[in-house]
Amino acid sequence: MNQPVPKDSPPGPDVTPAGEATPRGSPVPEDSAASTPALADEAPVLTPAILARLAAVAEGNGLLKLGVVRLDHPGFAPARAALDAYVAAGKAGDMDFIPRTVDLRKHPEGMLPGARSLLVAAVPYGGEPGPIARYARSRDYHTVVHQRLIALEAALHAELPGVRSLICVDTKPVLERSAAALAGLGFLGKHGCLIVPGLGSYVLLGELLCTATWPEGHPTAAPTSPPWDACGACTRCLDACPTAAFDAPGQLDPRRCLSYLTIEHRGHVPEDMSEKFGERLAGCDVCQEVCPYNAGLGRNARIPAVAWLPPAPRPAPTVTAMAALGGAQYRGFVRHTALRRIPHRLMRRNALLALGNRTGAPDPGERHAFAAGLLEPDPRVHDAARWAAARRGLDEQALAPELEELRRLREAAAAAAEAREREDDD
């Protein structure tokens, strides 16, 4: 599942990684606090006319379906309760940033004292099925969406000079999918992703937290029906999950999700999960690929060309090449992409597990990758190589020629480096 979060933490409750707040606008008074916001009559007021003008600016900069929701909307209550239950059940796993930021996720005005509203917009992304999730094969959405929000923020300040604001793109602790649904962008599917009519669930979200208030259409009660009612009786996403990671509609256990295991999990991957990796390197789109709301969307001609997330600057290496890729090469590949979140050795771990799920006799490149992994001191890489090689009918004895050649090359490289060092000393 990949609607980062990043992604990207995988959706369960509405969670994303947390970063530092850098508000823009009038300085916060020294005696301000999240618990003591400014008086309502002092807050700048968003109106439908202003929102319409902001939406035009947003669309011109590739931010679609702009909506607004008040932070005191009662519809946030289910998401806050789900977050508490999620953390209490230990579902955050290695994502320790989630328990640390529970209070801010539930009360984002802690990042911007006096905040009252959240402007939310969507950015579509495309791509075909592959070993790397679609969004991660694009230019880093954190940077792209942030740049687009800067233009929207400037327009907001031009409309409401006294407003203060904070750009939020995945790295800020915001219940963003719930906010997007409450702001009218779409609805939450049973896979936990936001489904935007006309765009499907292949969207990224960006927000502006601001001190403006939104008086129009403020609801008096929270929604009473499940947010995935528009899915009807369909359970394709739940049924298609390779690891049965859904406990119920809208309730994902990330510890069984391939997106979490390939991106966030820092340890060894359990063998029963390794077998279900397929040839995935980063992320999993299965629950979105089977969703009827995504059927036939492609690069929809009705979507402005400026809105699409740009492609990554470099093509991805093959799975085989990734399994033996050097650190400098890897850093060059992931630069300017969201894959920077995955450390080099963990990507090699993933690639080796993927090779272990292939069938047939290993080719020379795969044998080389297994041998390189077996020589890796990091136990996560070494153990993945041993498991994968065994799955393909190989052990260290069978890989002796490759191991010997790699040791010889490493010794020669070390000797050359030592010689250069002696020359420098002379």
Tab-separated table of C-alpha atoms in Angstrom:
chain	number	residue	atom	x	y	z
A	1	MET	CA	0.000	0.000	0.000
A	2	ASN	CA	1.459	3.319	-1.000
A	3	GLN	CA	-0.266	6.586	-0.486
A	4	PRO	CA	2.557	8.117	1.442
A	5	VAL	CA	2.684	8.418	4.106
A	6	PRO	CA	6.745	7.322	2.727
A	7	LYS	CA	4.028	6.431	2.336
A	8	ASP	CA	5.973	6.696	3.516
A	9	SER	CA	4.621	4.960	6.597
A	10	PRO	CA	1.868	2.648	5.428
A	11	PRO	CA	-1.697	3.703	6.185
A	12	GLY	CA	-3.286	2.198	9.258
A	13	PRO	CA	-4.629	5.062	11.158
A	14	ASP	CA	-3.875	8.364	9.490
A	15	VAL	CA	-0.130	8.693	10.103
A	16	THR	CA	2.895	10.208	8.396
A	17	PRO	CA	6.470	10.920	9.529
A	18	ALA	CA	7.031	14.025	11.635
A	19	GLY	CA	9.401	16.882	10.823
A	20	GLU	CA	10.230	20.345	12.074
A	21	ALA	CA	7.738	23.191	11.934
A	22	THR	CA	8.719	26.387	10.115
A	23	PRO	CA	5.674	28.678	10.216
A	24	ARG	CA	5.330	31.690	7.962
A	25	GLY	CA	3.556	34.929	8.732
A	26	SER	CA	3.225	37.244	11.682
A	27	PRO	CA	5.443	36.210	14.615
A	28	VAL	CA	3.822	34.211	17.377
A	29	PRO	CA	3.485	36.305	20.559
A	30	GLU	CA	5.779	35.164	23.355
A	31	ASP	CA	2.849	34.212	25.557
A	32	SER	CA	1.163	32.175	22.797
A	33	ALA	CA	0.586	28.480	23.314
A	34	ALA	CA	-1.262	25.725	21.484
A	35	SER	CA	-3.670	25.521	24.398
A	36	THR	CA	-4.461	29.259	24.292
A	37	PRO	CA	-5.227	30.236	20.680
A	38	ALA	CA	-6.116	33.778	19.686
A	39	LEU	CA	-9.697	34.907	20.087
A	40	ALA	CA	-12.000	33.886	17.250
A	41	ASP	CA	-12.832	37.479	16.323
A	42	GLU	CA	-9.101	38.168	15.808
A	43	ALA	CA	-8.660	35.372	13.285
A	44	PRO	CA	-8.568	36.115	9.545
A	45	VAL	CA	-11.659	34.715	7.855
A	46	LEU	CA	-11.620	32.462	4.800
A	47	THR	CA	-14.679	32.897	2.607
A	48	PRO	CA	-15.974	30.812	-0.304
A	49	ALA	CA	-14.868	33.567	-2.691
A	50	ILE	CA	-11.329	33.560	-1.282
A	51	LEU	CA	-11.221	29.763	-1.376
A	52	ALA	CA	-12.281	29.801	-5.039
A	53	ARG	CA	-9.458	32.193	-5.916
A	54	LEU	CA	-6.975	30.082	-3.954
A	55	ALA	CA	-8.208	26.958	-5.751
A	56	ALA	CA	-7.473	28.602	-9.109
A	57	VAL	CA	-3.935	29.437	-7.969
A	58	ALA	CA	-3.516	25.917	-6.618
A	59	GLU	CA	-4.628	24.242	-9.846
A	60	GLY	CA	-2.327	26.463	-11.885
A	61	ASN	CA	0.544	25.174	-9.759
A	62	GLY	CA	-0.431	21.500	-9.920
A	63	LEU	CA	-2.450	21.242	-6.697
A	64	LEU	CA	-5.889	19.796	-7.440
A	65	LYS	CA	-9.221	19.671	-5.573
A	66	LEU	CA	-8.285	22.280	-2.976
A	67	GLY	CA	-10.519	22.095	0.085
A	68	VAL	CA	-10.557	23.371	3.649
A	69	VAL	CA	-11.496	21.859	6.994
A	70	ARG	CA	-11.621	23.348	10.471
A	71	LEU	CA	-9.393	21.727	13.071
A	72	ASP	CA	-12.361	21.477	15.431
A	73	HIS	CA	-14.392	19.447	12.914
A	74	PRO	CA	-16.068	16.642	14.907
A	75	GLY	CA	-15.320	14.260	12.052
A	76	PHE	CA	-11.706	14.024	13.266
A	77	ALA	CA	-12.842	12.106	16.366
A	78	PRO	CA	-12.816	8.620	14.746
A	79	ALA	CA	-9.305	9.171	13.340
A	80	ARG	CA	-8.005	10.310	16.721
A	81	ALA	CA	-9.510	7.272	18.434
A	82	ALA	CA	-8.070	4.983	15.747
A	83	LEU	CA	-4.629	6.527	16.243
A	84	ASP	CA	-4.753	5.875	19.994
A	85	ALA	CA	-5.799	2.250	19.434
A	86	TYR	CA	-3.121	1.782	16.758
A	87	VAL	CA	-0.317	2.979	19.009
A	88	ALA	CA	-1.631	1.037	22.015
A	89	ALA	CA	-1.617	-2.164	19.943
A	90	GLY	CA	2.039	-1.639	18.992
A	91	LYS	CA	1.236	-1.427	15.297
A	92	ALA	CA	3.707	1.402	14.742
A	93	GLY	CA	6.522	-1.152	14.773
A	94	ASP	CA	9.821	0.538	13.914
A	95	MET	CA	8.043	3.822	13.151
A	96	ASP	CA	8.867	5.385	16.505
A	97	PHE	CA	8.030	8.835	15.146
A	98	ILE	CA	4.338	7.930	15.426
A	99	PRO	CA	4.083	7.386	19.215
A	100	ARG	CA	6.278	10.460	19.744
A	101	THR	CA	3.879	12.721	17.872
A	102	VAL	CA	0.431	11.433	18.853
A	103	ASP	CA	-0.556	14.680	20.568
A	104	LEU	CA	0.503	16.812	17.602
A	105	ARG	CA	-1.332	14.560	15.162
A	106	LYS	CA	-4.501	14.967	17.178
A	107	HIS	CA	-3.920	18.681	17.823
A	108	PRO	CA	-1.761	20.157	15.014
A	109	GLU	CA	-2.246	23.648	16.437
A	110	GLY	CA	0.674	22.616	18.650
A	111	MET	CA	2.875	23.247	15.589
A	112	LEU	CA	1.260	26.617	14.892
A	113	PRO	CA	-0.406	28.251	17.907
A	114	GLY	CA	-3.699	29.819	16.927
A	115	ALA	CA	-4.170	27.518	13.928
A	116	ARG	CA	-7.805	26.876	13.058
A	117	SER	CA	-7.968	25.449	9.562
A	118	LEU	CA	-6.217	23.134	7.161
A	119	LEU	CA	-6.154	23.708	3.408
A	120	VAL	CA	-5.707	20.375	1.618
A	121	ALA	CA	-4.901	19.592	-2.030
A	122	ALA	CA	-4.040	16.507	-4.101
A	123	VAL	CA	-1.208	15.767	-6.537
A	124	PRO	CA	-1.677	12.786	-8.901
A	125	TYR	CA	1.090	10.370	-9.834
A	126	GLY	CA	1.258	7.725	-12.542
A	127	GLY	CA	3.351	4.741	-13.539
A	128	GLU	CA	3.095	1.064	-14.337
A	129	PRO	CA	3.439	-1.955	-12.022
A	130	GLY	CA	7.030	-2.701	-11.063
A	131	PRO	CA	9.387	-3.637	-8.219
A	132	ILE	CA	9.329	-0.049	-6.921
A	133	ALA	CA	6.029	1.579	-5.955
A	134	ARG	CA	4.741	4.130	-8.443
A	135	TYR	CA	5.108	7.221	-6.278
A	136	ALA	CA	8.739	6.364	-5.501
A	137	ARG	CA	9.616	6.184	-9.203
A	138	SER	CA	8.867	9.900	-9.419
A	139	ARG	CA	10.853	12.932	-8.361
A	140	ASP	CA	10.761	13.308	-4.567
A	141	TYR	CA	7.220	14.364	-3.751
A	142	HIS	CA	8.339	16.078	-0.547
A	143	THR	CA	10.218	18.647	-2.626
A	144	VAL	CA	7.740	18.887	-5.499
A	145	VAL	CA	4.619	19.315	-3.382
A	146	HIS	CA	6.400	21.688	-0.991
A	147	GLN	CA	7.380	23.957	-3.890
A	148	ARG	CA	3.805	23.997	-5.149
A	149	LEU	CA	2.497	24.843	-1.695
A	150	ILE	CA	4.854	27.821	-1.478
A	151	ALA	CA	2.922	29.447	-4.327
A	152	LEU	CA	-0.387	28.673	-2.624
A	153	GLU	CA	0.915	30.032	0.661
A	154	ALA	CA	1.919	33.287	-1.036
A	155	ALA	CA	-1.590	33.618	-2.472
A	156	LEU	CA	-3.112	32.941	0.958
A	157	HIS	CA	-1.003	35.707	2.526
A	158	ALA	CA	-1.955	38.098	-0.264
A	159	GLU	CA	-5.634	37.424	0.429
A	160	LEU	CA	-5.318	37.503	4.229
A	161	PRO	CA	-2.283	39.607	5.234
A	162	GLY	CA	-2.594	38.813	8.943
A	163	VAL	CA	-2.647	35.040	8.535
A	164	ARG	CA	0.100	32.716	9.763
A	165	SER	CA	0.703	29.388	8.065
A	166	LEU	CA	2.773	26.220	7.987
A	167	ILE	CA	3.415	24.007	4.954
A	168	CYS	CA	2.823	20.317	5.651
A	169	VAL	CA	4.027	17.619	3.247
A	170	ASP	CA	4.064	14.171	4.823
A	171	THR	CA	6.879	15.068	7.228
A	172	LYS	CA	4.544	17.033	9.499
A	173	PRO	CA	2.321	15.079	11.930
A	174	VAL	CA	-1.115	15.720	10.438
A	175	LEU	CA	-4.123	13.398	10.080
A	176	GLU	CA	-3.996	14.270	6.415
A	177	ARG	CA	-6.214	11.647	4.806
A	178	SER	CA	-9.001	12.273	7.271
A	179	ALA	CA	-8.539	16.009	6.745
A	180	ALA	CA	-8.724	15.570	2.975
A	181	ALA	CA	-11.931	13.550	3.231
A	182	LEU	CA	-13.509	16.078	5.610
A	183	ALA	CA	-12.415	18.906	3.303
A	184	GLY	CA	-14.388	17.309	0.488
A	185	LEU	CA	-11.566	15.957	-1.687
A	186	GLY	CA	-12.856	12.390	-1.615
A	187	PHE	CA	-13.444	9.471	0.725
A	188	LEU	CA	-11.400	6.803	2.468
A	189	GLY	CA	-11.424	3.378	0.842
A	190	LYS	CA	-11.287	0.055	2.634
A	191	HIS	CA	-7.542	0.021	1.888
A	192	GLY	CA	-7.220	3.184	4.005
A	193	CYS	CA	-6.165	5.389	1.091
A	194	LEU	CA	-7.997	8.524	0.038
A	195	ILE	CA	-10.004	8.012	-3.156
A	196	VAL	CA	-10.508	11.234	-5.113
A	197	PRO	CA	-13.255	11.092	-7.755
A	198	GLY	CA	-11.613	11.363	-11.176
A	199	LEU	CA	-8.130	10.802	-9.742
A	200	GLY	CA	-8.540	7.534	-7.858
A	201	SER	CA	-6.190	6.789	-4.971
A	202	TYR	CA	-2.913	7.431	-6.799
A	203	VAL	CA	-2.585	10.837	-5.187
A	204	LEU	CA	-0.264	12.568	-2.765
A	205	LEU	CA	-1.492	15.178	-0.331
A	206	GLY	CA	-0.198	18.574	0.691
A	207	GLU	CA	-1.567	20.915	3.339
A	208	LEU	CA	-1.368	24.457	4.613
A	209	LEU	CA	-2.045	24.714	8.324
A	210	CYS	CA	-3.210	28.269	8.965
A	211	THR	CA	-4.675	30.626	11.536
A	212	ALA	CA	-7.586	31.612	9.287
A	213	THR	CA	-11.017	30.415	10.317
A	214	TRP	CA	-13.560	28.809	7.983
A	215	PRO	CA	-17.100	29.674	9.107
A	216	GLU	CA	-18.938	28.375	6.048
A	217	GLY	CA	-20.724	25.037	6.293
A	218	HIS	CA	-19.265	24.101	9.658
A	219	PRO	CA	-20.906	20.760	10.582
A	220	THR	CA	-22.717	20.274	13.840
A	221	ALA	CA	-22.101	16.536	14.102
A	222	ALA	CA	-19.572	13.935	13.029
A	223	PRO	CA	-20.356	11.556	10.154
A	224	THR	CA	-22.112	8.440	11.423
A	225	SER	CA	-21.407	6.028	8.538
A	226	PRO	CA	-18.038	4.339	7.840
A	227	PRO	CA	-15.881	6.462	5.509
A	228	TRP	CA	-15.607	3.598	3.015
A	229	ASP	CA	-19.344	3.318	2.406
A	230	ALA	CA	-18.754	4.307	-1.226
A	231	CYS	CA	-16.867	1.007	-1.646
A	232	GLY	CA	-20.132	-0.860	-1.131
A	233	ALA	CA	-19.682	-4.623	-0.893
A	234	CYS	CA	-16.345	-4.558	-2.752
A	235	THR	CA	-13.442	-6.153	-0.862
A	236	ARG	CA	-10.939	-6.524	-3.703
A	237	CYS	CA	-8.210	-4.607	-1.884
A	238	LEU	CA	-8.597	-6.653	1.288
A	239	ASP	CA	-8.671	-9.949	-0.601
A	240	ALA	CA	-5.690	-9.151	-2.851
A	241	CYS	CA	-3.236	-8.179	-0.101
A	242	PRO	CA	-0.288	-10.616	-0.427
A	243	THR	CA	0.241	-10.772	3.335
A	244	ALA	CA	-3.344	-10.447	4.625
A	245	ALA	CA	-2.288	-7.233	6.359
A	246	PHE	CA	-5.815	-5.884	6.896
A	247	ASP	CA	-7.481	-6.691	10.201
A	248	ALA	CA	-10.739	-5.157	8.941
A	249	PRO	CA	-11.826	-2.546	6.388
A	250	GLY	CA	-9.672	0.520	6.917
A	251	GLN	CA	-7.560	-1.226	9.570
A	252	LEU	CA	-4.081	-2.113	8.357
A	253	ASP	CA	-1.429	-3.766	10.492
A	254	PRO	CA	1.770	-2.292	8.984
A	255	ARG	CA	3.879	-5.047	10.516
A	256	ARG	CA	2.390	-7.374	7.891
A	257	CYS	CA	2.397	-4.812	5.071
A	258	LEU	CA	5.037	-5.080	2.339
A	259	SER	CA	5.305	-1.291	2.144
A	260	TYR	CA	6.290	-1.175	5.804
A	261	LEU	CA	8.606	-4.176	5.547
A	262	THR	CA	10.481	-2.811	2.526
A	263	ILE	CA	10.652	0.842	3.604
A	264	GLU	CA	10.331	1.265	7.369
A	265	HIS	CA	11.387	-2.065	8.918
A	266	ARG	CA	15.037	-1.919	9.912
A	267	GLY	CA	15.627	-5.506	11.001
A	268	HIS	CA	15.494	-8.984	9.523
A	269	VAL	CA	12.391	-9.840	7.527
A	270	PRO	CA	10.597	-12.952	8.850
A	271	GLU	CA	10.914	-15.891	6.460
A	272	ASP	CA	7.166	-16.224	5.942
A	273	MET	CA	7.066	-12.585	4.846
A	274	SER	CA	10.217	-12.890	2.717
A	275	GLU	CA	8.468	-15.519	0.625
A	276	LYS	CA	5.669	-13.026	-0.106
A	277	PHE	CA	7.945	-10.214	-1.251
A	278	GLY	CA	7.732	-11.387	-4.829
A	279	GLU	CA	10.257	-9.212	-6.647
A	280	ARG	CA	9.401	-6.017	-4.773
A	281	LEU	CA	12.145	-3.614	-3.799
A	282	ALA	CA	10.227	-0.738	-2.230
A	283	GLY	CA	6.545	-0.503	-1.475
A	284	CYS	CA	3.519	-2.406	-2.737
A	285	ASP	CA	0.625	-1.087	-4.833
A	286	VAL	CA	-1.513	-4.240	-4.969
A	287	CYS	CA	-4.429	-2.915	-2.911
A	288	GLN	CA	-4.607	0.116	-5.191
A	289	GLU	CA	-4.049	-1.794	-8.426
A	290	VAL	CA	-7.193	-3.868	-7.887
A	291	CYS	CA	-9.365	-0.915	-6.807
A	292	PRO	CA	-12.170	-0.253	-9.319
A	293	TYR	CA	-11.822	3.487	-8.713
A	294	ASN	CA	-8.330	3.298	-10.262
A	295	ALA	CA	-9.388	1.268	-13.300
A	296	GLY	CA	-8.497	2.878	-16.605
A	297	LEU	CA	-7.328	6.187	-15.164
A	298	GLY	CA	-3.832	6.184	-16.661
A	299	ARG	CA	-2.584	9.654	-17.498
A	300	ASN	CA	-6.115	10.999	-17.659
A	301	ALA	CA	-6.355	13.693	-20.349
A	302	ARG	CA	-8.723	15.667	-18.126
A	303	ILE	CA	-5.989	16.104	-15.523
A	304	PRO	CA	-3.821	19.194	-16.179
A	305	ALA	CA	-0.348	18.207	-17.345
A	306	VAL	CA	1.216	20.486	-14.726
A	307	ALA	CA	-0.381	18.441	-11.934
A	308	TRP	CA	1.388	15.135	-12.535
A	309	LEU	CA	4.319	14.302	-10.292
A	310	PRO	CA	7.429	14.485	-12.540
A	311	PRO	CA	9.348	11.251	-13.218
A	312	ALA	CA	12.524	10.398	-11.333
A	313	PRO	CA	15.687	11.862	-12.877
A	314	ARG	CA	17.281	8.434	-13.407
A	315	PRO	CA	15.883	5.012	-14.355
A	316	ALA	CA	15.928	2.356	-11.653
A	317	PRO	CA	18.605	-0.350	-11.736
A	318	THR	CA	17.405	-3.907	-12.250
A	319	VAL	CA	16.646	-6.022	-9.199
A	320	THR	CA	19.856	-7.977	-9.825
A	321	ALA	CA	21.968	-4.835	-10.096
A	322	MET	CA	20.360	-3.347	-6.985
A	323	ALA	CA	21.333	-6.408	-4.940
A	324	ALA	CA	25.039	-5.709	-5.483
A	325	LEU	CA	24.969	-1.929	-5.980
A	326	GLY	CA	27.728	0.030	-4.277
A	327	GLY	CA	26.999	2.800	-1.821
A	328	ALA	CA	28.027	5.690	-4.099
A	329	GLN	CA	25.995	4.290	-6.991
A	330	TYR	CA	22.976	3.865	-4.751
A	331	ARG	CA	23.183	7.397	-3.417
A	332	GLY	CA	23.312	8.682	-6.979
A	333	PHE	CA	20.230	6.686	-7.937
A	334	VAL	CA	18.040	7.686	-4.978
A	335	ARG	CA	19.021	11.357	-5.078
A	336	HIS	CA	15.967	13.572	-5.644
A	337	THR	CA	13.581	10.650	-5.033
A	338	ALA	CA	11.595	9.495	-1.997
A	339	LEU	CA	13.738	6.341	-1.960
A	340	ARG	CA	16.341	8.305	-0.006
A	341	ARG	CA	14.386	7.144	3.037
A	342	ILE	CA	15.627	3.574	2.518
A	343	PRO	CA	19.241	3.011	3.641
A	344	HIS	CA	21.531	1.376	1.103
A	345	ARG	CA	21.974	-1.894	2.980
A	346	LEU	CA	18.232	-2.293	3.510
A	347	MET	CA	17.626	-1.861	-0.215
A	348	ARG	CA	20.220	-4.585	-0.840
A	349	ARG	CA	18.403	-6.762	1.699
A	350	ASN	CA	15.160	-6.226	-0.198
A	351	ALA	CA	16.767	-6.933	-3.569
A	352	LEU	CA	18.332	-10.177	-2.363
A	353	LEU	CA	15.008	-11.372	-0.966
A	354	ALA	CA	13.435	-10.546	-4.323
A	355	LEU	CA	16.063	-12.616	-6.135
A	356	GLY	CA	15.312	-15.488	-3.781
A	357	ASN	CA	11.716	-15.488	-4.978
A	358	ARG	CA	12.659	-16.035	-8.603
A	359	THR	CA	12.642	-19.511	-10.087
A	360	GLY	CA	15.111	-21.375	-12.252
A	361	ALA	CA	18.880	-21.619	-12.188
A	362	PRO	CA	20.543	-18.348	-11.145
A	363	ASP	CA	22.302	-16.459	-13.936
A	364	PRO	CA	25.868	-15.105	-13.510
A	365	GLY	CA	24.626	-11.712	-12.327
A	366	GLU	CA	22.439	-13.293	-9.658
A	367	ARG	CA	25.279	-15.558	-8.514
A	368	HIS	CA	27.509	-12.490	-8.192
A	369	ALA	CA	24.826	-10.705	-6.146
A	370	PHE	CA	24.461	-13.674	-3.788
A	371	ALA	CA	28.225	-13.870	-3.292
A	372	ALA	CA	28.532	-10.135	-2.661
A	373	GLY	CA	25.751	-10.391	-0.088
A	374	LEU	CA	27.422	-13.303	1.681
A	375	LEU	CA	30.580	-11.195	2.087
A	376	GLU	CA	28.604	-8.293	3.564
A	377	PRO	CA	29.246	-7.850	7.329
A	378	ASP	CA	25.751	-6.417	7.901
A	379	PRO	CA	23.783	-9.463	9.132
A	380	ARG	CA	20.579	-8.286	7.457
A	381	VAL	CA	22.246	-8.370	4.044
A	382	HIS	CA	24.271	-11.508	4.758
A	383	ASP	CA	21.267	-13.469	6.024
A	384	ALA	CA	19.102	-12.316	3.121
A	385	ALA	CA	21.785	-13.492	0.678
A	386	ARG	CA	22.078	-16.865	2.378
A	387	TRP	CA	18.281	-17.332	2.398
A	388	ALA	CA	17.904	-16.249	-1.215
A	389	ALA	CA	20.778	-18.385	-2.472
A	390	ALA	CA	19.381	-21.433	-0.683
A	391	ARG	CA	15.980	-20.803	-2.262
A	392	ARG	CA	17.704	-20.938	-5.642
A	393	GLY	CA	19.609	-24.123	-4.799
A	394	LEU	CA	22.978	-22.581	-3.900
A	395	ASP	CA	25.196	-22.570	-0.816
A	396	GLU	CA	28.619	-21.079	-0.101
A	397	GLN	CA	30.385	-24.087	-1.613
A	398	ALA	CA	28.448	-23.721	-4.850
A	399	LEU	CA	29.309	-20.019	-4.909
A	400	ALA	CA	33.005	-20.599	-4.151
A	401	PRO	CA	34.252	-19.284	-7.544
A	402	GLU	CA	32.334	-16.024	-7.176
A	403	LEU	CA	33.361	-15.625	-3.549
A	404	GLU	CA	37.026	-16.197	-4.406
A	405	GLU	CA	36.911	-13.671	-7.243
A	406	LEU	CA	35.245	-11.023	-5.080
A	407	ARG	CA	37.789	-11.540	-2.289
A	408	ARG	CA	40.624	-11.205	-4.813
A	409	LEU	CA	39.172	-7.972	-6.205
A	410	ARG	CA	38.683	-6.534	-2.731
A	411	GLU	CA	42.237	-7.405	-1.703
A	412	ALA	CA	43.565	-5.779	-4.874
A	413	ALA	CA	41.506	-2.649	-4.240
A	414	ALA	CA	42.723	-2.475	-0.643
A	415	ALA	CA	46.337	-2.876	-1.760
A	416	ALA	CA	45.941	-0.122	-4.352
A	417	ALA	CA	44.432	2.201	-1.756
A	418	GLU	CA	47.304	1.477	0.631
A	419	ALA	CA	49.830	2.205	-2.108
A	420	ARG	CA	48.185	5.541	-2.882
A	421	GLU	CA	48.258	6.416	0.812
A	422	ARG	CA	52.001	5.671	0.979
A	423	GLU	CA	52.592	7.865	-2.066
A	424	ASP	CA	50.692	10.708	-0.419
A	425	ASP	CA	52.830	10.341	2.719
A	426	ASP	CA	56.007	10.546	0.628
